[in-house]
Amino acid sequence: MKPELQAVSQSSLGSISAALDWLLPRQPGSVRLGDRFFHLLVRMCSVFIIMLALLLVGDLFRGSWEAIEYFGLGFLVGTTWDPVTQEFGSLPPAVGTLIKSTIALIIAVPISIGSAVFIAFYIPRGWRTLVSYPIELLAGIPSIIFGLWGLFIMVPVIRTIQVWLKANFGWIPFLDGPAVYGVGVLAGGMMLAIMITPIITAISRDILLTVPRTQVEALLALGATKWEAIWKVVLPYARTGLIGAVILGLGRSIGETMAVTMVGGNNFDLPHTLFDPIHSMASMIASEFAEATYSLYVSSLIYMGLVLFGITLIISLLAQLLIWRLSKGEFAILD
Amino acid sequence: MKKFKSFLIAGTAAALLTSGNPALANCPTKGVKEMTGAGATFPYPLYSKMFDEYNKICGVKVNYQSIGSGGGIRQLQQQTVEFGGSDGIMNEKQKQQAKGGNVMHIPTVAGAVVVIYNLPGAEKTQLKFTPDVLADIYLKKIKTWGDARIKALNPSAKLPTQDIAVVHRSDGSGTTFIFTSYLSKVSSEWKDRVGNATSVNWPGDIGGKGNEGVANSVKQIPGAIGYVELAYAEQNKIAYAQLRNKAGKYVQPSLESAAKAADVANLPDHMEVMVTDSSNPDAYPITGFTWLLVYENQTDLAKADAVAQLAWWMIHDGQKFATPLGYAPLQGVAVKKAEALIKKIKVGGKSVLN
């Protein structure tokens, strides 16, 4: 390289370095230019994501402002949705979303974690992929396919179950529907359970596989059974990760739109029994947005989106709190 | 290219022959090659067929986004599209928000909505309903199939004693708009308690997404009743009911009886009218138009000409695609009134079609 060129490149390097100094103050451990550049790059990535979230919240507020001004917080407890008289409230679909997601978790969590334990600890290493593959395949199926399958295949089966439940256990208050439709709270919950099981299973399996084998082997050496080793060491060791997996599943079930729309029954009333047809928030927004013909209507739908966002935020904060408390306990055990 | 030109000439010649008005060609003459529209999903299957054919004949590409009537109205208000599509009539407030001034409603075709049901043990029976009975079923005042009022209308039918499960559309739709327009006209209680919109506060029971959601719920639940587009019921071989119309006659739903609904003397010139509960004695009463929304006074001559030519073609030559796809073509007086509206499209106070 010619000396003058070298000087130029050095000075340009110097100016880049100066720019980096301005953008990103020098920190211990990041002395080399490439290292600092990488630091800046990943920082930009995370700033980008945070900006995206802030923009989204800002836009939700902007879009729903007309409805916020008009209905105030009463929207959250309103039980009427009447585009004709321009009266809107979001309580029934919020309740619908939460009930269906709860049912989904009750069904999906034991099955998912059970099958993850089986895959991680009970089958030979070579067979693991063979069993895991279909689960990952399930996780990738688009929700409209699940929805159509649910509508045509699952709902008639659920109707039969409901008829039987009503005939034999109708004396239990929430099992006594006024009529048996098939579609409704139970069908929606089952649909979501089927959709989130593969996700929770796949993530739980990966987390269980990171539990050091030595932990299990040590316990087995001490005379514990395999069940005891898994129940007393593996699951507590992995619990923060498992909670994370469940939260991801919950997130999908709360935001799920198409499949619940197909099987949920979509009636705008608070449910009294497991059989009642009920709307959920995401499906309502998707169903009505296209034909929302005046601005307060559109604004109310966006307000509902904001409420949904709020619910998701509260749930993930609670999950963080839970993980934080558990992991404090965990460190105590590890010490 | 030569082939294309001869095709073009042939197409234009055919168009001229059928429209019967040699002064008006069907293709834009001012160089517009691409147009955008947005709106109603209900006529989308027909529009996409029509626009495809129009492209072959005139070499003009029409992009129509079926985002729903609400979205179509919003985009027209903002003037981001050349025309909108809507299953409903714009209200005063919506018209005021339109940036380009007066919006005209040009009807393109009519659609019919039929009542479907699931009667275990009587699958093949065709039921008859009067407007008041249908309204009271949807108001949840008539609760079982054993009700005396249903029996009185269908003395020979083997009706079950089952509860009626009422199914409606859960998504906002033009089908619901036509159906609730009809119920509002025939029942004052419906008008006061529920009203007429693309989505309403239903008294009960289940919402299904789309025609397929409603039809499937009705199919699976014994004792269910629902409403779907005529074309959907026919394609899927679902039994539907006869309705008593305003003249007191029980009418079989069909494209012919639906088309009759718009063939009445007292249509207003602006065509902003729901023809549900028609006074024509042969009309099936749950029938409504779908409209193109176009600004009356435009600024860009080439674009205004393109929209006018397209609309003209749609209400004449384009009509032949309606029947095979399950829509009722415009008839008689309705075509004349639509023509008059298209001729009102102006640039600088001068009609673009003359």
XYZ file of C-alpha atoms in Angstrom:
689
model
C 0.000 0.000 0.000
C 1.274 3.471 -0.881
C 2.173 5.588 2.111
C -0.307 8.346 1.300
C -3.108 5.793 0.889
C -2.133 4.298 4.180
C -2.340 7.705 5.779
C -5.795 8.251 4.288
C -7.044 4.880 5.438
C -5.581 5.505 8.848
C -7.206 8.870 9.105
C -10.531 7.447 7.884
C -10.217 4.688 10.441
C -9.533 7.393 12.942
C -12.642 9.284 11.986
C -14.756 6.118 12.176
C -13.287 5.505 15.570
C -14.110 9.076 16.572
C -17.668 8.631 15.327
C -17.914 5.432 17.338
C -16.600 7.291 20.353
C -19.431 9.710 19.937
C -22.070 7.046 19.338
C -20.810 4.587 21.882
C -18.465 5.606 24.680
C -15.457 3.312 25.207
C -16.104 0.494 27.583
C -13.708 -1.925 29.223
C -13.382 -5.100 27.194
C -14.347 -3.534 23.860
C -11.151 -1.934 22.670
C -10.900 -3.191 19.111
C -12.779 -1.404 16.360
C -14.648 -4.497 15.076
C -15.671 -5.370 18.592
C -17.075 -1.935 19.224
C -18.780 -1.897 15.852
C -20.485 -5.192 16.687
C -21.571 -3.766 20.012
C -23.126 -0.810 18.228
C -24.874 -3.116 15.738
C -26.569 -5.273 18.355
C -27.496 -2.184 20.302
C -29.197 -0.748 17.203
C -31.084 -4.027 16.769
C -32.559 -3.866 20.233
C -33.310 -0.151 19.965
C -35.158 -0.938 16.735
C -37.364 -3.523 18.432
C -38.105 -1.227 21.355
C -38.962 1.594 18.967
C -41.283 -0.749 17.086
C -43.146 -1.624 20.283
C -43.406 2.034 21.291
C -44.660 2.986 17.838
C -47.276 0.260 18.053
C -48.530 1.463 21.425
C -48.509 5.060 20.194
C -50.499 4.128 17.128
C -52.989 2.094 19.157
C -53.579 5.113 21.382
C -53.892 7.446 18.411
C -56.332 5.151 16.613
C -58.469 4.511 19.668
C -58.459 8.076 20.976
C -61.944 8.872 19.685
C -63.372 5.819 21.504
C -61.317 6.523 24.648
C -62.702 10.050 24.798
C -66.222 8.852 24.140
C -66.448 5.784 26.398
C -63.577 6.287 28.852
C -62.764 3.332 31.077
C -66.424 2.270 30.970
C -65.471 0.502 27.730
C -63.604 -2.110 29.786
C -66.735 -3.190 31.672
C -69.293 -2.503 28.941
C -71.336 -5.552 27.954
C -73.062 -4.169 24.864
C -71.713 -4.125 21.321
C -74.201 -2.360 19.132
C -72.952 -0.765 15.900
C -76.462 0.551 15.213
C -76.839 2.615 18.402
C -73.053 3.228 18.560
C -72.638 1.662 21.971
C -69.480 -0.367 22.505
C -67.921 -2.291 25.414
C -65.268 -4.977 25.600
C -65.997 -7.106 28.665
C -67.581 -10.228 27.077
C -64.840 -10.843 24.500
C -62.160 -10.144 27.137
C -63.753 -12.747 29.413
C -64.107 -15.083 26.427
C -60.432 -14.728 25.528
C -59.294 -15.389 29.115
C -61.610 -18.366 29.729
C -60.693 -20.064 26.457
C -56.981 -19.533 27.125
C -57.336 -20.902 30.661
C -59.062 -24.037 29.399
C -56.348 -24.385 26.784
C -53.597 -24.176 29.423
C -55.332 -26.643 31.755
C -55.417 -29.187 28.948
C -52.155 -28.388 27.177
C -49.631 -27.890 29.985
C -49.706 -31.388 31.568
C -49.740 -33.082 28.157
C -46.917 -30.927 26.788
C -44.595 -31.205 29.761
C -45.365 -34.915 30.104
C -44.451 -35.578 26.501
C -41.361 -33.350 26.753
C -40.165 -35.407 29.750
C -40.767 -38.581 27.772
C -38.820 -37.338 24.777
C -35.944 -35.982 26.873
C -35.491 -38.862 29.327
C -37.234 -42.026 28.227
C -36.423 -42.666 24.608
C -33.041 -43.468 23.115
C -31.171 -40.527 21.625
C -31.526 -41.798 18.069
C -35.285 -42.022 18.248
C -35.657 -38.536 19.690
C -35.718 -36.782 16.315
C -38.234 -39.255 14.998
C -40.677 -38.393 17.781
C -39.862 -34.680 17.883
C -40.283 -34.095 14.186
C -44.087 -34.485 14.000
C -44.430 -32.148 16.978
C -42.436 -29.441 15.262
C -44.460 -30.033 12.124
C -47.677 -29.475 14.105
C -46.330 -26.187 15.436
C -45.968 -24.902 11.879
C -49.508 -25.566 10.651
C -51.353 -22.328 9.766
C -54.216 -21.526 12.087
C -56.862 -21.431 9.346
C -56.153 -25.133 8.714
C -56.639 -25.843 12.410
C -59.812 -23.744 12.305
C -61.384 -25.565 9.378
C -60.420 -28.927 10.819
C -61.958 -27.807 14.108
C -65.180 -26.679 12.471
C -65.727 -29.771 10.359
C -64.231 -32.560 12.480
C -63.786 -31.468 16.108
C -67.008 -29.530 16.696
C -69.342 -32.480 15.922
C -67.323 -34.642 18.345
C -67.504 -31.962 21.024
C -71.239 -31.727 20.458
C -71.576 -35.419 21.200
C -69.498 -34.984 24.363
C -71.653 -32.020 25.384
C -74.875 -33.977 24.892
C -73.459 -36.699 27.147
C -72.187 -34.206 29.747
C -75.511 -32.398 29.816
C -77.443 -35.649 30.219
C -75.239 -37.076 32.970
C -73.708 -34.091 34.735
C -76.273 -31.403 33.936
C -76.719 -30.752 37.659
C -73.280 -29.106 37.786
C -74.084 -25.427 37.108
C -71.521 -24.679 34.401
C -72.309 -27.878 32.513
C -75.976 -27.090 32.021
C -76.222 -25.171 28.788
C -79.555 -23.851 27.561
C -78.907 -25.695 24.326
C -76.123 -27.739 22.862
C -74.409 -26.094 19.919
C -70.989 -27.745 19.697
C -69.305 -24.428 18.992
C -68.585 -22.334 22.082
C -66.333 -21.935 25.113
C -65.318 -25.599 25.319
C -64.657 -25.989 21.588
C -62.626 -22.768 21.554
C -60.560 -23.908 24.541
C -59.929 -27.347 23.033
C -58.924 -25.797 19.724
C -56.402 -23.530 21.434
C -55.111 -26.433 23.521
C -54.371 -28.386 20.354
C -52.640 -25.388 18.824
C -50.378 -24.528 21.762
C -49.415 -28.082 22.766
C -46.733 -28.473 20.071
C -45.163 -25.118 20.965
C -44.992 -25.809 24.682
C -43.757 -29.360 24.044
C -40.978 -28.349 21.666
C -39.622 -25.611 23.923
C -39.967 -27.689 27.118
C -38.067 -30.541 25.491
C -35.164 -28.268 24.578
C -35.092 -26.875 28.097
C -35.169 -30.314 29.715
C -32.298 -31.418 27.489
C -30.135 -28.655 28.948
C -30.482 -30.067 32.461
C -27.028 -31.568 33.190
C -27.102 -35.366 32.983
C -24.791 -35.515 35.985
C -27.596 -34.188 38.178
C -29.836 -37.063 37.209
C -27.069 -39.624 37.373
C -26.017 -38.451 40.816
C -29.521 -38.879 42.116
C -29.895 -42.301 40.503
C -26.573 -43.284 42.130
C -27.988 -42.264 45.470
C -30.763 -44.797 44.966
C -33.564 -42.566 43.691
C -35.948 -43.927 41.072
C -36.113 -42.268 37.681
C -39.474 -40.732 38.600
C -37.980 -39.229 41.774
C -35.019 -37.856 39.865
C -37.276 -36.152 37.343
C -39.814 -34.886 39.833
C -37.380 -33.678 42.496
C -34.410 -32.468 40.478
C -35.061 -32.066 36.766
C -38.365 -30.231 36.892
C -37.343 -27.802 39.685
C -34.054 -27.179 37.882
C -35.860 -26.360 34.647
C -38.897 -24.600 36.055
C -38.106 -21.025 35.003
C -37.589 -22.203 31.444
C -40.755 -24.291 31.559
C -42.741 -21.292 32.781
C -41.319 -19.360 29.859
C -42.524 -22.093 27.503
C -46.019 -21.982 29.009
C -46.104 -18.192 28.687
C -45.197 -18.426 25.002
C -48.072 -20.875 24.539
C -50.406 -18.590 26.457
C -49.322 -15.688 24.280
C -50.263 -17.561 21.156
C -53.624 -18.605 22.571
C -54.555 -15.070 23.621
C -53.683 -13.617 20.245
C -55.104 -16.468 18.191
C -57.685 -15.255 15.708
C -58.749 -17.453 12.857
C -59.144 -20.831 14.511
C -61.157 -19.532 17.489
C -63.367 -17.533 15.165
C -64.302 -20.736 13.366
C -65.261 -22.719 16.482
C -65.964 -20.152 19.212
C -69.627 -19.449 18.454
C -68.969 -15.679 18.480
C -71.934 -14.437 20.462
C -71.643 -11.153 22.310
C -72.889 -12.176 25.774
C -71.102 -13.081 28.968
C -70.891 -16.874 29.165
C -72.622 -18.736 31.986
C -71.709 -22.296 31.089
C -68.998 -24.220 29.265
C -71.386 -24.607 26.327
C -72.136 -20.957 25.643
C -70.984 -19.472 22.357
C -68.643 -16.547 23.031
C -66.508 -14.077 21.112
C -62.832 -13.459 21.779
C -61.056 -10.130 21.303
C -58.679 -10.912 18.458
C -61.352 -12.698 16.452
C -63.784 -9.852 16.957
C -61.307 -7.270 15.687
C -60.524 -9.381 12.638
C -64.187 -10.142 11.905
C -65.573 -6.639 12.124
C -62.758 -4.364 11.001
C -63.387 -4.664 7.268
C -67.040 -3.650 7.455
C -66.711 -1.075 10.234
C -68.324 1.809 8.422
C -67.880 4.822 10.710
C -64.984 6.244 12.666
C -66.244 5.588 16.222
C -66.805 1.933 15.263
C -63.261 1.600 13.880
C -61.881 3.466 16.861
C -63.699 1.121 19.278
C -62.185 -1.888 17.536
C -58.715 -0.363 17.894
C -59.519 0.404 21.537
C -60.265 -3.292 21.921
C -56.831 -3.970 20.435
C -55.335 -1.683 23.063
C -57.174 -3.576 25.825
C -55.860 -6.838 24.393
C -52.359 -5.386 24.397
C -52.849 -4.348 28.038
C -53.998 -7.828 29.038
C -50.989 -9.410 27.326
C -48.688 -6.934 29.069
C -50.158 -7.660 32.518
C -49.872 -11.410 31.993
C -46.253 -11.238 30.887
C -45.401 -8.943 33.808
C -46.975 -11.441 36.207
C -44.976 -14.198 34.553
C -41.774 -12.164 34.963
C -42.606 -11.674 38.620
C -43.175 -15.397 39.059
C -39.902 -16.307 37.337
C -38.026 -13.706 39.356
C -39.337 -15.054 42.659
C -38.736 -18.664 41.648
C -35.233 -18.027 40.397
C -34.317 -16.382 43.714
C -35.385 -19.601 45.393
C -33.440 -21.580 42.825
C -30.190 -19.779 43.505
C -30.643 -20.625 47.193
C -30.883 -24.328 46.311
C -27.892 -24.180 43.973
C -25.757 -22.489 46.642
C -50.348 -7.428 -31.428
C -52.417 -7.740 -34.555
C -54.418 -10.471 -32.976
C -54.947 -8.312 -29.935
C -56.117 -5.396 -32.041
C -58.638 -7.445 -33.962
C -59.801 -8.867 -30.669
C -60.171 -5.363 -29.364
C -62.174 -4.301 -32.384
C -64.358 -7.379 -32.174
C -64.931 -6.748 -28.486
C -65.841 -3.132 -29.041
C -68.129 -4.028 -31.919
C -69.909 -6.635 -29.796
C -70.173 -4.127 -26.991
C -71.652 -1.515 -29.269
C -74.190 -3.982 -30.606
C -75.428 -5.012 -27.196
C -75.444 -1.626 -25.542
C -77.458 -0.284 -28.424
C -75.850 3.111 -28.102
C -73.243 3.636 -30.820
C -72.214 6.992 -29.395
C -70.695 5.347 -26.362
C -67.710 3.043 -26.624
C -66.886 0.789 -23.673
C -63.160 1.301 -23.431
C -61.402 4.308 -21.952
C -60.179 6.536 -24.759
C -57.858 8.813 -22.816
C -54.936 6.483 -22.282
C -55.689 5.103 -18.809
C -54.297 1.572 -18.541
C -54.724 0.889 -14.851
C -57.445 1.661 -12.304
C -57.887 1.033 -8.607
C -61.000 0.313 -6.624
C -61.662 -1.060 -3.174
C -64.591 -2.198 -1.088
C -67.320 -4.784 -0.697
C -66.431 -8.466 -0.533
C -69.953 -9.648 -1.428
C -69.660 -8.886 -5.194
C -65.940 -9.743 -5.333
C -66.253 -13.069 -7.224
C -68.317 -11.291 -9.891
C -66.120 -8.181 -10.030
C -62.931 -10.179 -10.431
C -64.507 -12.074 -13.317
C -65.807 -8.838 -14.867
C -62.481 -7.007 -14.487
C -60.603 -9.940 -15.940
C -62.836 -9.891 -19.018
C -62.621 -6.096 -19.227
C -58.844 -6.346 -19.262
C -59.015 -8.803 -22.158
C -61.357 -6.541 -24.126
C -59.934 -3.089 -23.386
C -56.433 -3.772 -22.094
C -57.256 -1.853 -18.921
C -56.219 -3.444 -15.682
C -58.609 -2.881 -12.787
C -57.223 -3.597 -9.327
C -60.073 -4.225 -6.933
C -59.187 -4.879 -3.296
C -62.040 -6.633 -1.511
C -61.374 -5.072 1.874
C -65.027 -4.652 2.857
C -67.561 -1.876 2.344
C -66.272 0.098 5.337
C -62.736 0.129 3.973
C -63.982 0.966 0.475
C -65.912 3.971 1.785
C -62.890 5.178 3.780
C -60.561 4.905 0.791
C -63.009 6.719 -1.464
C -63.372 9.489 1.133
C -59.596 9.887 1.121
C -59.530 9.721 -2.707
C -56.936 6.953 -2.724
C -59.076 4.904 -5.142
C -60.964 5.790 -8.314
C -64.106 3.982 -7.214
C -65.415 2.234 -4.130
C -67.625 -0.811 -3.746
C -70.317 -0.993 -1.094
C -73.206 -3.209 -0.054
C -74.687 -0.427 2.041
C -75.707 3.169 1.468
C -73.413 5.867 2.795
C -75.015 7.943 5.546
C -74.984 11.750 5.699
C -71.933 11.904 7.961
C -69.930 9.616 5.694
C -70.899 11.703 2.674
C -69.744 14.871 4.427
C -66.354 13.304 5.065
C -65.850 12.582 1.365
C -63.109 14.921 0.164
C -64.190 14.965 -3.463
C -67.754 16.196 -2.976
C -70.914 14.366 -3.956
C -70.643 10.565 -4.085
C -72.978 8.681 -6.407
C -74.236 5.122 -5.818
C -74.320 3.183 -9.088
C -75.959 -0.242 -8.673
C -74.177 -3.099 -10.446
C -76.100 -6.261 -9.513
C -78.519 -7.505 -6.865
C -77.960 -10.319 -4.426
C -80.454 -12.459 -2.531
C -80.204 -13.861 0.971
C -81.997 -17.115 1.796
C -83.142 -18.651 5.079
C -81.730 -22.125 5.731
C -82.594 -24.614 8.478
C -81.874 -28.051 9.901
C -84.949 -30.109 10.766
C -84.054 -33.642 11.856
C -86.505 -36.066 10.262
C -87.731 -33.492 7.757
C -84.610 -32.669 5.748
C -86.375 -32.444 2.411
C -89.275 -30.277 3.574
C -89.386 -26.777 2.167
C -90.704 -24.495 4.878
C -92.748 -21.347 4.398
C -92.296 -18.257 6.519
C -94.164 -15.021 6.867
C -92.118 -11.877 7.614
C -93.453 -11.607 11.184
C -92.652 -15.233 12.018
C -89.104 -14.899 10.659
C -88.580 -11.675 12.628
C -89.914 -13.212 15.825
C -87.622 -16.244 15.427
C -84.627 -13.925 15.106
C -85.926 -11.835 18.026
C -86.020 -15.092 20.080
C -89.755 -14.657 20.707
C -90.591 -17.890 18.889
C -88.372 -20.378 20.652
C -89.299 -23.855 19.388
C -90.152 -25.480 16.085
C -93.360 -26.740 17.700
C -94.693 -23.172 17.913
C -98.269 -22.878 16.675
C -97.435 -19.995 14.330
C -94.845 -22.035 12.443
C -97.234 -25.016 12.321
C -100.023 -22.875 10.916
C -97.821 -21.872 7.967
C -96.581 -25.400 7.360
C -99.518 -27.712 8.106
C -98.123 -30.688 6.180
C -94.539 -30.463 7.468
C -93.372 -32.917 10.133
C -91.948 -30.359 12.559
C -89.826 -31.436 15.523
C -90.465 -29.997 18.993
C -86.832 -28.926 19.276
C -85.611 -25.517 20.424
C -84.614 -23.201 17.596
C -80.908 -22.325 17.523
C -80.538 -19.001 15.732
C -77.336 -18.598 13.714
C -76.064 -15.279 12.349
C -72.918 -13.921 10.683
C -70.258 -12.944 13.196
C -68.235 -10.915 10.704
C -69.512 -7.623 9.388
C -71.043 -8.283 5.955
C -73.276 -7.031 3.186
C -75.335 -10.197 3.612
C -76.178 -9.125 7.163
C -76.917 -5.613 5.919
C -79.509 -6.904 3.421
C -80.995 -9.346 5.939
C -81.356 -6.799 8.758
C -82.674 -4.207 6.281
C -85.454 -6.648 5.463
C -86.231 -7.452 9.116
C -86.276 -3.728 9.965
C -88.815 -3.099 7.223
C -91.174 -5.920 8.196
C -90.928 -5.671 11.993
C -91.073 -2.437 13.922
C -89.826 -4.239 17.018
C -86.732 -5.383 15.108
C -86.199 -1.838 13.864
C -86.359 -0.428 17.405
C -84.481 -3.151 19.259
C -81.845 -4.265 16.756
C -81.817 -2.177 13.601
C -80.010 -2.365 10.265
C -76.218 -2.515 9.801
C -73.391 -4.731 8.550
C -73.132 -6.077 12.102
C -75.788 -5.712 14.797
C -76.458 -6.538 18.450
C -78.079 -9.932 17.885
C -80.675 -11.244 20.378
C -79.122 -14.758 19.960
C -77.540 -17.377 19.631
C -74.452 -18.295 17.595
C -72.218 -16.372 15.235
C -70.565 -18.131 12.294
C -67.763 -16.637 10.225
C -68.727 -16.188 6.602
C -71.360 -18.087 4.656
C -69.457 -21.303 5.340
C -69.464 -20.715 9.105
C -73.219 -20.109 9.210
C -74.055 -22.975 6.849
C -71.894 -25.395 8.756
C -73.350 -24.480 12.139
C -76.845 -24.916 10.733
C -75.858 -28.268 9.249
C -74.424 -29.572 12.525
C -76.964 -28.326 15.041
C -80.394 -29.994 14.893
C -83.070 -27.305 15.005
C -80.829 -24.509 13.756
C -81.868 -21.681 11.435
C -79.556 -19.296 9.590
C -79.170 -17.067 6.536
C -76.685 -17.241 3.665
C -76.284 -15.858 0.152
C -78.485 -17.578 -2.422
C -75.463 -18.510 -4.549
C -73.804 -20.226 -1.586
C -76.934 -22.232 -0.692
C -77.357 -23.367 -4.297
C -73.740 -24.372 -4.819
C -73.825 -26.406 -1.611
C -77.305 -27.867 -2.143
C -78.759 -26.567 1.107
C -82.560 -26.448 1.452
C -83.986 -22.960 1.880
C -87.360 -21.484 2.774
C -90.033 -19.718 0.765
C -91.002 -16.296 2.043
C -94.255 -14.402 1.808
C -93.596 -11.101 0.040
C -95.301 -7.742 0.365
C -97.984 -8.701 -2.159
C -98.887 -11.702 0.012
C -97.441 -14.325 -2.342
C -95.075 -17.104 -1.236
C -91.997 -16.815 -3.414
C -89.317 -19.341 -4.198
C -85.876 -17.665 -3.898
C -84.160 -17.606 -7.292
C -82.151 -15.206 -9.400
C -85.294 -14.409 -11.402
C -87.417 -13.582 -8.368
C -84.500 -11.634 -6.866
C -84.048 -9.587 -10.041
C -87.766 -8.720 -9.912
C -87.219 -6.969 -6.585
C -85.471 -4.084 -8.294
C -88.004 -3.901 -11.118
C -90.439 -1.513 -9.516
C -91.767 1.835 -10.703
C -90.876 3.981 -7.745
C -87.070 3.653 -7.737
C -85.489 7.007 -6.854
C -83.120 8.588 -9.391
C -80.133 8.449 -7.033
C -80.680 4.686 -6.527
C -79.704 4.936 -2.875
C -82.435 2.541 -1.889
C -82.712 -0.854 -0.252
C -85.056 -2.881 -2.455
C -85.739 -5.370 0.345
C -89.432 -6.091 0.904
C -90.158 -5.081 -2.699
C -93.679 -4.252 -3.828
C -93.262 -6.251 -7.071
C -95.726 -9.188 -6.713
C -93.191 -11.712 -8.092
C -90.198 -10.468 -6.112
C -88.288 -12.418 -3.512
C -88.145 -9.951 -0.619
C -84.658 -10.389 0.906
C -82.791 -8.829 -1.996
C -80.451 -5.867 -2.182
C -78.164 -4.016 -4.584
C -74.466 -3.724 -4.387
C -73.082 -0.392 -5.594
C -70.084 1.275 -7.162
C -69.286 4.503 -5.334
C -68.065 7.240 -7.666
C -67.529 10.984 -7.289
C -69.896 13.062 -9.413
C -67.464 15.940 -10.016
C -63.969 14.854 -10.904
C -60.815 16.716 -11.885
C -58.810 14.258 -13.979
C -60.555 13.805 -17.340
C -58.703 10.595 -18.273
C -59.512 8.915 -14.946
C -63.124 10.089 -14.919
C -63.586 8.770 -18.438
C -62.070 5.420 -17.458
C -64.398 5.031 -14.466
C -67.458 6.019 -16.479
C -66.600 3.611 -19.310
C -65.978 0.783 -16.867
C -69.240 1.380 -15.009
C -71.114 1.558 -18.298
C -69.628 -1.727 -19.416
C -70.452 -3.349 -16.062
C -74.143 -2.488 -16.175
C -74.453 -3.640 -19.797
C -72.063 -6.266 -21.211
C -70.707 -7.225 -17.824
C -74.168 -8.322 -16.705
C -73.887 -11.612 -18.592
C -71.410 -12.856 -15.990
C -73.854 -12.263 -13.120
C -76.237 -15.195 -13.456
C -73.614 -17.987 -13.688
C -72.008 -16.653 -10.525
C -75.241 -16.394 -8.558
C -76.012 -12.674 -8.767
C -79.241 -11.184 -10.088
C -78.648 -8.910 -13.129
C -80.058 -5.386 -13.206
C -83.349 -5.129 -15.020
C -85.543 -2.607 -16.788
C -85.855 0.618 -14.902
C -82.778 -0.037 -12.750
C -80.487 -0.091 -15.819
C -81.913 3.193 -17.118
C -81.428 4.889 -13.751
C -77.876 3.559 -13.469
C -77.127 4.874 -16.976
C -78.399 8.310 -15.994
C -76.111 8.301 -12.960
C -73.045 7.355 -15.005
C -73.806 10.186 -17.435
C -73.682 12.570 -14.488
C -69.937 11.949 -13.962
C -68.430 15.308 -14.856
C -65.115 17.083 -15.252
C -65.326 20.891 -15.157
C -69.111 20.717 -15.286
C -69.139 18.680 -18.502
C -70.310 15.065 -18.628
C -67.439 12.793 -19.678
C -69.638 10.400 -21.639
C -71.121 12.957 -24.035
